[in-house]
CSV table of C-alpha atoms in Angstrom, one decimal:
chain,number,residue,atom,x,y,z
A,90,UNK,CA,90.4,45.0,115.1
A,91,UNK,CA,91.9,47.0,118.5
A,92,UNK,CA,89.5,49.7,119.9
A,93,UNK,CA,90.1,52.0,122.9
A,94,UNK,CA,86.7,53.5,123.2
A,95,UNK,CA,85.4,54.7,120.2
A,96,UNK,CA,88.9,54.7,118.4
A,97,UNK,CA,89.8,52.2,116.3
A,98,UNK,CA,92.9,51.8,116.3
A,99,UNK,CA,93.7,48.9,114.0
A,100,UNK,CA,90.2,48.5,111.8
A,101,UNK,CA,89.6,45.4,110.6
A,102,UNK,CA,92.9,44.8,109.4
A,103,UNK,CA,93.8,40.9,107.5
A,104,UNK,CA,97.7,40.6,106.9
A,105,UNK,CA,99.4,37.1,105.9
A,106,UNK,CA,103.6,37.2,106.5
A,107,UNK,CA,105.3,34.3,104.5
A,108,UNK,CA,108.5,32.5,105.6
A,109,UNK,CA,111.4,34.1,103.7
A,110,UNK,CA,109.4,37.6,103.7
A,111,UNK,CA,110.6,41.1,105.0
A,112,UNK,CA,107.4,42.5,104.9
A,113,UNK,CA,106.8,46.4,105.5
A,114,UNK,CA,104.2,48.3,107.2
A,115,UNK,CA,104.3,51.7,106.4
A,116,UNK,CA,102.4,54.9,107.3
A,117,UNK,CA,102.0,58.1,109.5
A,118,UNK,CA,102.3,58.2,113.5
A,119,UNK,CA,99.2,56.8,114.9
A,120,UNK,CA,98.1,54.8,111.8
A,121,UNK,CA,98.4,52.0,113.9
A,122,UNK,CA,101.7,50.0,112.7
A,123,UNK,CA,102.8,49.6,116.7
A,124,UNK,CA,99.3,48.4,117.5
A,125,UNK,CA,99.5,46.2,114.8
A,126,UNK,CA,102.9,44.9,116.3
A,127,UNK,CA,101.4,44.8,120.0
A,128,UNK,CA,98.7,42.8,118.8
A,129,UNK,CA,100.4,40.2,116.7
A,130,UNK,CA,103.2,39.8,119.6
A,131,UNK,CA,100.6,39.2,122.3
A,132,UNK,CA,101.3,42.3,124.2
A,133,UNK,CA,97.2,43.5,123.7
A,134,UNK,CA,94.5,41.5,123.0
A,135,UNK,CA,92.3,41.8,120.0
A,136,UNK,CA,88.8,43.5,120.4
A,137,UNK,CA,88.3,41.1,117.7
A,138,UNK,CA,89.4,38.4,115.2
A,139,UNK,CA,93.0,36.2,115.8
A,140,UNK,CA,96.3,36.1,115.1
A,141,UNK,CA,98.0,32.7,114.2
A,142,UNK,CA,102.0,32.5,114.7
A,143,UNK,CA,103.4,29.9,112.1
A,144,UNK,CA,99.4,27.8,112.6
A,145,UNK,CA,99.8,28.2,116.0
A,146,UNK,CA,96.8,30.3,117.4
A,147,UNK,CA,98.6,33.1,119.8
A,148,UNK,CA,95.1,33.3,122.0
A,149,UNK,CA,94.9,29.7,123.0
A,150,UNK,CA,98.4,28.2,122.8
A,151,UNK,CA,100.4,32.1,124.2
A,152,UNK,CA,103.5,30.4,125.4
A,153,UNK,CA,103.7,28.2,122.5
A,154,UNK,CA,103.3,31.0,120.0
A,155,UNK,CA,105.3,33.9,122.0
A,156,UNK,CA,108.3,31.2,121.5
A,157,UNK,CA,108.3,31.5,118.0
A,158,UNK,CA,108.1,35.2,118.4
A,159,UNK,CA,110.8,37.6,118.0
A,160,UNK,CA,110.0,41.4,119.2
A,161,UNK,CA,112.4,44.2,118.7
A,162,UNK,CA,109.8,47.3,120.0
A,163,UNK,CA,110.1,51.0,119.8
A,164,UNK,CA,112.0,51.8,122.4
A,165,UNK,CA,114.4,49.5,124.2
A,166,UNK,CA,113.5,47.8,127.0
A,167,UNK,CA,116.1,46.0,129.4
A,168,UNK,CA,116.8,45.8,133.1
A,169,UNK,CA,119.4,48.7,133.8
A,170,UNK,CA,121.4,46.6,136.9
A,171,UNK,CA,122.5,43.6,134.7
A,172,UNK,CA,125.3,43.8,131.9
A,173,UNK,CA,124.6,43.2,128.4
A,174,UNK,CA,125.7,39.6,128.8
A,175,UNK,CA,123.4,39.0,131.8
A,176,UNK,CA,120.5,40.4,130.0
A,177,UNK,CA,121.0,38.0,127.1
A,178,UNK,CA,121.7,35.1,129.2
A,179,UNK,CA,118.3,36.1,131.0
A,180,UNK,CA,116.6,35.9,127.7
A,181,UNK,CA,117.6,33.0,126.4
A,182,UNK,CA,116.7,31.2,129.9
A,183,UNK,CA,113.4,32.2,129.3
A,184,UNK,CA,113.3,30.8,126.0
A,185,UNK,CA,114.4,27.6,127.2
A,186,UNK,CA,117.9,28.1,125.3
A,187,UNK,CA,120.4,25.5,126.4
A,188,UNK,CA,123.3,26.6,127.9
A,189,UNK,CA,125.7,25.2,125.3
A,190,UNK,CA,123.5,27.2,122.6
A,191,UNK,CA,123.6,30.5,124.8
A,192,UNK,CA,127.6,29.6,125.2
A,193,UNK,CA,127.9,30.2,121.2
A,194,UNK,CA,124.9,32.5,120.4
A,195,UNK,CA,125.7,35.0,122.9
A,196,UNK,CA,129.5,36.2,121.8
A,197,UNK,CA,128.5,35.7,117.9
A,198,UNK,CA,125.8,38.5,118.5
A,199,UNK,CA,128.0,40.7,120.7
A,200,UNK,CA,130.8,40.5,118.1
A,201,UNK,CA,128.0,41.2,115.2
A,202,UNK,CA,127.2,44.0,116.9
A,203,UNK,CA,130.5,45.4,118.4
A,204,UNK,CA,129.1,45.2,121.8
A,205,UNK,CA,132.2,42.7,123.1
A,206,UNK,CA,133.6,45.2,125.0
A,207,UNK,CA,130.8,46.8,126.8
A,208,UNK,CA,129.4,43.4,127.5
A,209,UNK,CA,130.3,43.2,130.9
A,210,UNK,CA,129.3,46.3,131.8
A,211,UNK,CA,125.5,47.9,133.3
A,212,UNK,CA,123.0,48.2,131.0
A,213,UNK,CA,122.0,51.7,132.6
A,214,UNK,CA,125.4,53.2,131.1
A,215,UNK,CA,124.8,52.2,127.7
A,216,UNK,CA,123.9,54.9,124.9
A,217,UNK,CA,120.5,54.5,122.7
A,218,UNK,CA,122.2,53.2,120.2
A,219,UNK,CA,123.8,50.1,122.3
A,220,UNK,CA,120.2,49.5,123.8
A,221,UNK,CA,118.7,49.3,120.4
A,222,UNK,CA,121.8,46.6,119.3
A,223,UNK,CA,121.3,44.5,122.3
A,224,UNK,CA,117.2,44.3,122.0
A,225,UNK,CA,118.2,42.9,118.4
A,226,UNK,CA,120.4,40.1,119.9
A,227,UNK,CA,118.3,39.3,122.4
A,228,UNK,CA,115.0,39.5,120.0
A,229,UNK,CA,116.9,36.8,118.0
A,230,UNK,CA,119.2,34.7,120.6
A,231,UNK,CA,116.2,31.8,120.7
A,232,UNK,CA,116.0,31.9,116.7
A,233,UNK,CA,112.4,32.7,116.2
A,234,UNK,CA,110.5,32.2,113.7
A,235,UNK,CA,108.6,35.1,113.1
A,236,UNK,CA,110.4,38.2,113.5
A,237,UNK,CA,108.9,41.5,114.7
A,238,UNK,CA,110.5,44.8,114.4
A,239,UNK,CA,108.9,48.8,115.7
A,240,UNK,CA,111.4,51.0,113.7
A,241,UNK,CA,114.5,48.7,114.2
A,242,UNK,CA,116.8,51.6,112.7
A,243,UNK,CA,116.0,54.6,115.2
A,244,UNK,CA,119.6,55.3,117.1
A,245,UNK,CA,121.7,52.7,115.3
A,246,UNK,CA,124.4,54.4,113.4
A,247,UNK,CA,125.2,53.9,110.0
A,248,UNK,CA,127.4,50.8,110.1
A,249,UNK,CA,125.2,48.9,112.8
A,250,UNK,CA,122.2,50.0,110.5
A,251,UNK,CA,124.2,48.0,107.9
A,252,UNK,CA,124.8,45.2,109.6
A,253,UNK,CA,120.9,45.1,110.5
A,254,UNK,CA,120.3,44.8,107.5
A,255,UNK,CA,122.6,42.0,106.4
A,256,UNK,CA,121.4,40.1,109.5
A,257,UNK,CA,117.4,40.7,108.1
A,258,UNK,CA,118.1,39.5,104.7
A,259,UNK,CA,120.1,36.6,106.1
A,260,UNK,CA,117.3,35.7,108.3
A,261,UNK,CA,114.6,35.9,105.8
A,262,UNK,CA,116.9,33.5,103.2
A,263,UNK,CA,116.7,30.9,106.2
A,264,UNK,CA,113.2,30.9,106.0
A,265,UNK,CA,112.3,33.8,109.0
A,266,UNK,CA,109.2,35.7,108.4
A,267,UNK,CA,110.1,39.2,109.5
A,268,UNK,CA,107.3,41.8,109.9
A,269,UNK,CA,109.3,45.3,109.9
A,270,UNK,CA,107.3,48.8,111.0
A,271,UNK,CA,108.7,52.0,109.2
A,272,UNK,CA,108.1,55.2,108.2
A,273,UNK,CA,111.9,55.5,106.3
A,274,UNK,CA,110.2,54.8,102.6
A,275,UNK,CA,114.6,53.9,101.8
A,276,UNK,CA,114.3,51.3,104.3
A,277,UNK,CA,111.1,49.7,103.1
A,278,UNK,CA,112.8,49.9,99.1
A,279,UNK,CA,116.0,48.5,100.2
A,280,UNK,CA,114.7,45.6,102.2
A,281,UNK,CA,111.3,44.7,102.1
A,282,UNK,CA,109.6,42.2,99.7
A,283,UNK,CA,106.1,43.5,100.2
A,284,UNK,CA,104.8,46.6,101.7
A,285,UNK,CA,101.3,48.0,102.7
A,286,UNK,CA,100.6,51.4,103.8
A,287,UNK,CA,98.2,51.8,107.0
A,288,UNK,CA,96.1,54.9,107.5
A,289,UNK,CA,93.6,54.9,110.1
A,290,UNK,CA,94.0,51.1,111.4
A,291,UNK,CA,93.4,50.2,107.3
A,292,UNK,CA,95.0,49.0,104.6
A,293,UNK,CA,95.1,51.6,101.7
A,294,UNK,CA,97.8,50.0,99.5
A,295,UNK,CA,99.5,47.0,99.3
A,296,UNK,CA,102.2,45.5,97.0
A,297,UNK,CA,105.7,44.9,96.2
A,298,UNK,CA,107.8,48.3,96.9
Protein backbone atom coordinates (compact mmCIF):
# COMPACT_ATOMS: atom_id res chain seq x y z
CA UNK A 1 0.00 0.00 0.00
CA UNK A 2 1.43 3.81 -1.07
CA UNK A 3 -0.71 6.72 0.28
CA UNK A 4 -0.21 10.46 -0.20
CA UNK A 5 -2.78 11.83 2.12
CA UNK A 6 -5.89 10.37 1.77
CA UNK A 7 -5.16 8.82 -1.72
CA UNK A 8 -4.28 5.53 -2.08
CA UNK A 9 -2.39 5.25 -4.64
CA UNK A 10 -1.46 1.51 -4.74
CA UNK A 11 -4.28 -0.26 -2.32
CA UNK A 12 -3.29 -3.14 -0.86
CA UNK A 13 -1.86 -4.62 -3.82
CA UNK A 14 0.02 -8.59 -3.56
CA UNK A 15 1.85 -9.38 -6.96
CA UNK A 16 4.37 -12.46 -7.22
CA UNK A 17 6.86 -12.10 -10.66
CA UNK A 18 8.42 -15.58 -11.53
CA UNK A 19 11.87 -16.06 -13.27
CA UNK A 20 11.32 -16.58 -16.97
CA UNK A 21 8.03 -14.22 -16.68
CA UNK A 22 7.09 -11.00 -18.80
CA UNK A 23 4.56 -10.04 -16.64
CA UNK A 24 2.10 -7.09 -17.61
CA UNK A 25 0.50 -4.42 -15.57
CA UNK A 26 -2.13 -2.86 -17.35
CA UNK A 27 -4.56 -0.04 -16.81
CA UNK A 28 -5.58 3.79 -17.12
CA UNK A 29 -3.25 6.81 -16.17
CA UNK A 30 -3.14 7.08 -12.54
CA UNK A 31 -4.20 3.56 -11.67
CA UNK A 32 -1.05 3.27 -10.17
CA UNK A 33 1.21 0.96 -12.49
CA UNK A 34 4.36 3.69 -12.07
CA UNK A 35 3.76 3.71 -8.34
CA UNK A 36 3.77 0.19 -8.34
CA UNK A 37 7.11 0.33 -10.31
CA UNK A 38 8.59 3.16 -7.82
CA UNK A 39 7.74 1.03 -5.11
CA UNK A 40 9.04 -2.30 -6.06
CA UNK A 41 12.48 -0.47 -7.38
CA UNK A 42 13.05 1.35 -4.07
CA UNK A 43 12.49 4.76 -5.45
CA UNK A 44 9.34 5.32 -2.49
CA UNK A 45 8.81 3.57 0.39
CA UNK A 46 5.75 1.60 1.23
CA UNK A 47 3.10 3.08 3.60
CA UNK A 48 2.80 -0.51 4.22
CA UNK A 49 3.71 -4.12 3.59
CA UNK A 50 7.28 -5.29 1.62
CA UNK A 51 8.72 -6.05 -1.37
CA UNK A 52 11.25 -8.94 -1.69
CA UNK A 53 13.67 -8.91 -4.83
CA UNK A 54 14.61 -12.56 -5.76
CA UNK A 55 14.12 -13.41 -1.38
CA UNK A 56 16.08 -10.56 -0.76
CA UNK A 57 13.96 -8.04 1.32
CA UNK A 58 14.52 -4.45 -0.60
CA UNK A 59 13.83 -2.54 2.95
CA UNK A 60 16.56 -4.15 4.95
CA UNK A 61 19.21 -5.32 2.51
CA UNK A 62 18.51 -1.80 -0.36
CA UNK A 63 21.92 -2.15 -1.89
CA UNK A 64 21.72 -5.76 -2.08
CA UNK A 65 18.33 -5.87 -3.71
CA UNK A 66 18.71 -2.56 -6.02
CA UNK A 67 21.65 -4.76 -7.56
CA UNK A 68 19.48 -7.24 -8.83
CA UNK A 69 17.26 -4.51 -10.06
CA UNK A 70 16.89 -3.36 -13.51
CA UNK A 71 14.67 0.00 -14.01
CA UNK A 72 13.91 1.32 -17.38
CA UNK A 73 11.29 4.41 -16.01
CA UNK A 74 9.00 6.67 -17.88
CA UNK A 75 10.94 9.08 -19.05
CA UNK A 76 14.65 8.86 -19.61
CA UNK A 77 16.91 9.90 -17.29
CA UNK A 78 20.75 10.50 -17.96
CA UNK A 79 23.35 13.14 -17.34
CA UNK A 80 23.27 15.48 -20.55
CA UNK A 81 27.39 16.40 -20.38
CA UNK A 82 28.62 12.70 -20.82
CA UNK A 83 28.31 10.61 -24.16
CA UNK A 84 26.33 7.61 -24.38
CA UNK A 85 29.45 5.56 -23.67
CA UNK A 86 30.39 7.44 -20.59
CA UNK A 87 26.94 7.10 -19.23
CA UNK A 88 27.03 3.37 -19.56
CA UNK A 89 30.49 3.07 -18.35
CA UNK A 90 29.14 5.20 -15.21
CA UNK A 91 26.49 2.66 -14.72
CA UNK A 92 28.14 -0.31 -14.80
CA UNK A 93 30.80 1.21 -12.18
CA UNK A 94 28.10 1.63 -9.97
CA UNK A 95 27.08 -1.79 -10.32
CA UNK A 96 30.37 -3.05 -9.58
CA UNK A 97 30.71 -4.30 -13.36
CA UNK A 98 34.34 -5.23 -14.02
CA UNK A 99 35.99 -3.49 -16.55
CA UNK A 100 36.69 -6.47 -18.74
CA UNK A 101 32.68 -7.19 -18.54
CA UNK A 102 31.93 -3.31 -19.37
CA UNK A 103 34.80 -3.83 -22.30
CA UNK A 104 32.31 -6.43 -24.05
CA UNK A 105 28.76 -5.43 -22.70
CA UNK A 106 29.03 -1.92 -23.62
CA UNK A 107 29.64 -2.16 -27.70
CA UNK A 108 27.18 -5.39 -27.83
CA UNK A 109 24.38 -3.05 -26.50
CA UNK A 110 25.30 -0.04 -28.60
CA UNK A 111 25.38 -2.24 -31.74
CA UNK A 112 21.88 -3.96 -30.54
CA UNK A 113 20.61 -0.73 -30.49
CA UNK A 114 22.34 1.14 -33.42
CA UNK A 115 23.63 3.66 -31.16
CA UNK A 116 27.57 2.96 -32.35
CA UNK A 117 27.80 5.99 -33.99
CA UNK A 118 26.41 8.44 -31.67
CA UNK A 119 28.20 6.90 -28.87
CA UNK A 120 30.70 9.23 -28.48
CA UNK A 121 28.74 12.01 -28.67
CA UNK A 122 26.64 14.34 -25.63
CA UNK A 123 23.83 12.84 -24.27
CA UNK A 124 21.95 16.37 -24.41
CA UNK A 125 21.93 16.08 -28.37
CA UNK A 126 20.31 12.85 -28.48
CA UNK A 127 16.51 12.54 -29.79
CA UNK A 128 13.81 10.72 -27.30
CA UNK A 129 14.04 7.90 -29.09
CA UNK A 130 18.05 7.47 -28.43
CA UNK A 131 17.45 8.35 -24.64
CA UNK A 132 14.87 5.71 -24.32
CA UNK A 133 17.52 3.00 -26.21
CA UNK A 134 20.34 3.91 -23.96
CA UNK A 135 18.14 3.69 -20.48
CA UNK A 136 17.56 0.03 -21.87
CA UNK A 137 21.34 -0.70 -22.10
CA UNK A 138 22.20 0.75 -19.18
CA UNK A 139 19.00 -0.81 -17.18
CA UNK A 140 20.49 -4.19 -18.36
CA UNK A 141 24.56 -3.65 -18.60
CA UNK A 142 24.94 -5.31 -14.86
CA UNK A 143 22.51 -8.27 -15.95
CA UNK A 144 19.84 -8.00 -13.36
CA UNK A 145 17.74 -10.22 -12.33
CA UNK A 146 14.54 -8.71 -12.10
CA UNK A 147 13.74 -6.47 -14.77
CA UNK A 148 11.56 -3.30 -14.44
CA UNK A 149 10.05 -1.50 -17.36
CA UNK A 150 7.41 2.14 -17.26
CA UNK A 151 6.20 2.00 -20.88
CA UNK A 152 9.59 0.74 -22.43
CA UNK A 153 8.01 1.41 -26.08
CA UNK A 154 7.11 5.24 -25.85
CA UNK A 155 9.60 7.05 -28.69
CA UNK A 156 11.29 3.92 -29.89
CA UNK A 157 10.56 3.37 -33.52
CA UNK A 158 9.35 0.51 -35.00
CA UNK A 159 12.59 -1.51 -35.63
CA UNK A 160 14.13 -0.60 -32.09
CA UNK A 161 10.65 -1.53 -30.71
CA UNK A 162 11.35 -4.86 -32.37
CA UNK A 163 14.48 -5.45 -31.23
CA UNK A 164 13.03 -4.65 -27.59
CA UNK A 165 11.18 -7.16 -27.80
CA UNK A 166 13.50 -9.83 -28.96
CA UNK A 167 15.94 -8.65 -26.22
CA UNK A 168 12.66 -9.16 -23.48
CA UNK A 169 11.86 -12.59 -24.63
CA UNK A 170 15.54 -13.47 -24.69
CA UNK A 171 15.90 -12.29 -21.22
CA UNK A 172 12.98 -13.98 -19.80
CA UNK A 173 14.20 -17.58 -21.54
CA UNK A 174 17.44 -16.96 -19.43
CA UNK A 175 15.56 -16.96 -16.43
CA UNK A 176 14.94 -12.71 -15.95
CA UNK A 177 11.79 -11.82 -14.31
CA UNK A 178 10.65 -8.82 -16.21
CA UNK A 179 7.81 -6.73 -14.72
CA UNK A 180 6.56 -4.47 -17.87
CA UNK A 181 3.96 -1.33 -17.26
CA UNK A 182 1.59 -0.71 -20.39
CA UNK A 183 -1.37 0.68 -21.49
CA UNK A 184 -0.68 -0.78 -25.48
CA UNK A 185 -3.20 -4.03 -24.85
CA UNK A 186 -0.77 -5.31 -28.51
CA UNK A 187 2.15 -5.09 -26.44
CA UNK A 188 0.83 -6.95 -23.41
CA UNK A 189 -0.73 -9.92 -26.15
CA UNK A 190 2.51 -10.10 -27.94
CA UNK A 191 4.76 -10.39 -25.04
CA UNK A 192 3.52 -10.90 -21.83
CA UNK A 193 2.88 -14.26 -20.03
CA UNK A 194 0.54 -12.98 -17.38
CA UNK A 195 -1.22 -9.76 -17.12
CA UNK A 196 -3.37 -7.92 -14.43
CA UNK A 197 -5.35 -4.88 -14.87
CA UNK A 198 -5.00 -2.11 -12.02
CA UNK A 199 -7.78 0.40 -11.39
CA UNK A 200 -7.55 2.48 -8.36
CA UNK A 201 -4.19 0.92 -6.75
CA UNK A 202 -6.27 -2.71 -7.19
CA UNK A 203 -6.24 -5.56 -8.87
CA UNK A 204 -9.49 -6.16 -10.87
CA UNK A 205 -8.31 -8.96 -13.24
CA UNK A 206 -5.60 -11.11 -13.51
CA UNK A 207 -4.55 -13.90 -15.91
CA UNK A 208 -2.88 -15.06 -18.94
CA UNK A 209 -3.56 -12.42 -21.89
Amino acid sequence: TKKFGALAAVDDLSLEVRPGEIFGCLGPNGAGKTTTIKLCTGLLAPSAGRILIGGVDLAAEPERAKRLIGLVPDTPVVYPKLTGREFLCLVGDLYGVPPEAQARRIPDLLARFELEEHADELTEGYSRGMLQKLVVCAAILHEPRALFLDEPIVGLDPRAARTLKDLLQGLAATGVAIFLSTHILEIAEQLCTRVVILQRGRVIAGGSP
